[in-house]
Amino acid sequence: MTTIAATPPAGRTLPPAPVPANGTPTEAQILDSADRCDQCSARAYVRATFASSDLLFCGHHFTKAEQRIRSTAKAVLDERSYILPARTTGTGATSA
């Protein structure tokens, strides 16, 4: 097995390592802006590792199928915490 030493961009910390269903953590791999959702090509924030391959998901598509994915995946790397929450302006409108 090859170990990848990941260095996060400035201002980011390494996410927790993906935790397989058996509860044993594996190595962390940072997702970056080049990683795209396999369903809609938006930026991927989640990597699900299955027996045959990895799938990448945007926050929306992972949220839609999270329970099913977590029950069948060997490991899930969830970086949705890096998605910025919508900010409220003084008028009550939101902006990103």
Tab-separated table of C-alpha atoms in Angstrom:
chain	number	residue	atom	x	y	z
A	1	MET	CA	0.000	0.000	0.000
A	2	THR	CA	1.259	3.467	-0.850
A	3	THR	CA	0.926	6.137	1.800
A	4	ILE	CA	0.182	9.633	0.524
A	5	ALA	CA	1.323	12.541	2.672
A	6	ALA	CA	-1.277	15.237	2.162
A	7	THR	CA	-0.696	18.891	2.963
A	8	PRO	CA	-3.849	20.989	3.143
A	9	PRO	CA	-4.033	24.426	1.518
A	10	ALA	CA	-3.388	27.462	3.750
A	11	GLY	CA	-6.209	27.979	6.222
A	12	ARG	CA	-7.454	24.375	6.015
A	13	THR	CA	-6.778	21.499	8.323
A	14	LEU	CA	-6.714	17.854	7.373
A	15	PRO	CA	-10.154	16.258	7.604
A	16	PRO	CA	-10.562	13.189	9.753
A	17	ALA	CA	-9.444	9.998	8.023
A	18	PRO	CA	-12.248	8.052	6.341
A	19	VAL	CA	-13.663	5.461	8.689
A	20	PRO	CA	-14.618	2.113	7.132
A	21	ALA	CA	-17.661	0.192	8.269
A	22	ASN	CA	-15.447	-1.965	10.509
A	23	GLY	CA	-14.425	1.161	12.451
A	24	THR	CA	-10.709	1.090	11.572
A	25	PRO	CA	-9.535	4.459	10.130
A	26	THR	CA	-7.571	4.484	6.874
A	27	GLU	CA	-5.310	7.158	5.348
A	28	ALA	CA	-6.788	10.577	4.580
A	29	GLN	CA	-6.910	11.907	1.046
A	30	ILE	CA	-7.841	15.521	0.491
A	31	LEU	CA	-10.359	16.251	-2.240
A	32	ASP	CA	-9.566	19.317	-4.320
A	33	SER	CA	-11.325	21.463	-6.893
A	34	ALA	CA	-10.329	19.060	-9.698
A	35	ASP	CA	-12.381	16.259	-8.103
A	36	ARG	CA	-15.899	16.238	-9.576
A	37	CYS	CA	-19.178	14.600	-8.596
A	38	ASP	CA	-19.807	11.459	-10.647
A	39	GLN	CA	-23.473	12.417	-11.016
A	40	CYS	CA	-23.498	16.117	-11.898
A	41	SER	CA	-19.849	17.252	-12.280
A	42	ALA	CA	-20.081	19.799	-9.435
A	43	ARG	CA	-17.096	19.931	-7.064
A	44	ALA	CA	-16.851	16.729	-5.023
A	45	TYR	CA	-16.831	16.977	-1.247
A	46	VAL	CA	-17.310	13.260	-0.490
A	47	ARG	CA	-15.380	10.165	-1.607
A	48	ALA	CA	-17.068	6.808	-1.020
A	49	THR	CA	-14.850	3.746	-1.373
A	50	PHE	CA	-16.602	0.561	-2.426
A	51	ALA	CA	-15.178	-2.920	-3.051
A	52	SER	CA	-14.843	-2.275	-6.791
A	53	SER	CA	-14.122	1.473	-7.034
A	54	ASP	CA	-14.410	4.950	-5.533
A	55	LEU	CA	-17.301	7.300	-6.252
A	56	LEU	CA	-17.188	11.071	-5.782
A	57	PHE	CA	-20.232	13.086	-4.700
A	58	CYS	CA	-21.113	16.752	-4.365
A	59	GLY	CA	-22.756	17.708	-1.077
A	60	HIS	CA	-26.256	17.602	-2.564
A	61	HIS	CA	-26.051	14.139	-4.118
A	62	PHE	CA	-24.320	12.612	-1.093
A	63	THR	CA	-26.965	14.046	1.231
A	64	LYS	CA	-29.714	12.544	-0.960
A	65	ALA	CA	-28.251	9.028	-0.673
A	66	GLU	CA	-26.132	9.243	2.503
A	67	GLN	CA	-27.789	6.429	4.442
A	68	ARG	CA	-27.578	4.004	1.515
A	69	ILE	CA	-23.970	4.961	0.701
A	70	ARG	CA	-22.763	4.683	4.312
A	71	SER	CA	-24.399	1.260	4.688
A	72	THR	CA	-22.617	-0.191	1.633
A	73	ALA	CA	-19.313	1.717	1.353
A	74	LYS	CA	-16.068	0.402	2.833
A	75	ALA	CA	-15.017	3.971	3.722
A	76	VAL	CA	-16.400	7.507	3.355
A	77	LEU	CA	-14.306	10.687	3.298
A	78	ASP	CA	-16.760	13.513	4.038
A	79	GLU	CA	-15.436	17.055	3.550
A	80	ARG	CA	-18.820	18.786	3.445
A	81	SER	CA	-17.738	20.825	6.466
A	82	TYR	CA	-15.613	22.872	4.024
A	83	ILE	CA	-18.739	24.111	2.222
A	84	LEU	CA	-19.320	27.676	3.390
A	85	PRO	CA	-22.729	28.350	4.937
A	86	ALA	CA	-24.858	31.018	3.303
A	87	ARG	CA	-24.326	34.422	4.924
A	88	THR	CA	-27.259	36.590	5.895
A	89	THR	CA	-27.137	40.195	4.728
A	90	GLY	CA	-28.746	43.084	6.601
A	91	THR	CA	-31.829	42.812	4.358
A	92	GLY	CA	-32.487	39.202	5.302
A	93	ALA	CA	-31.275	37.959	1.900
A	94	THR	CA	-28.541	35.350	1.744
A	95	SER	CA	-25.337	35.459	-0.246
A	96	ALA	CA	-22.479	33.025	-0.642
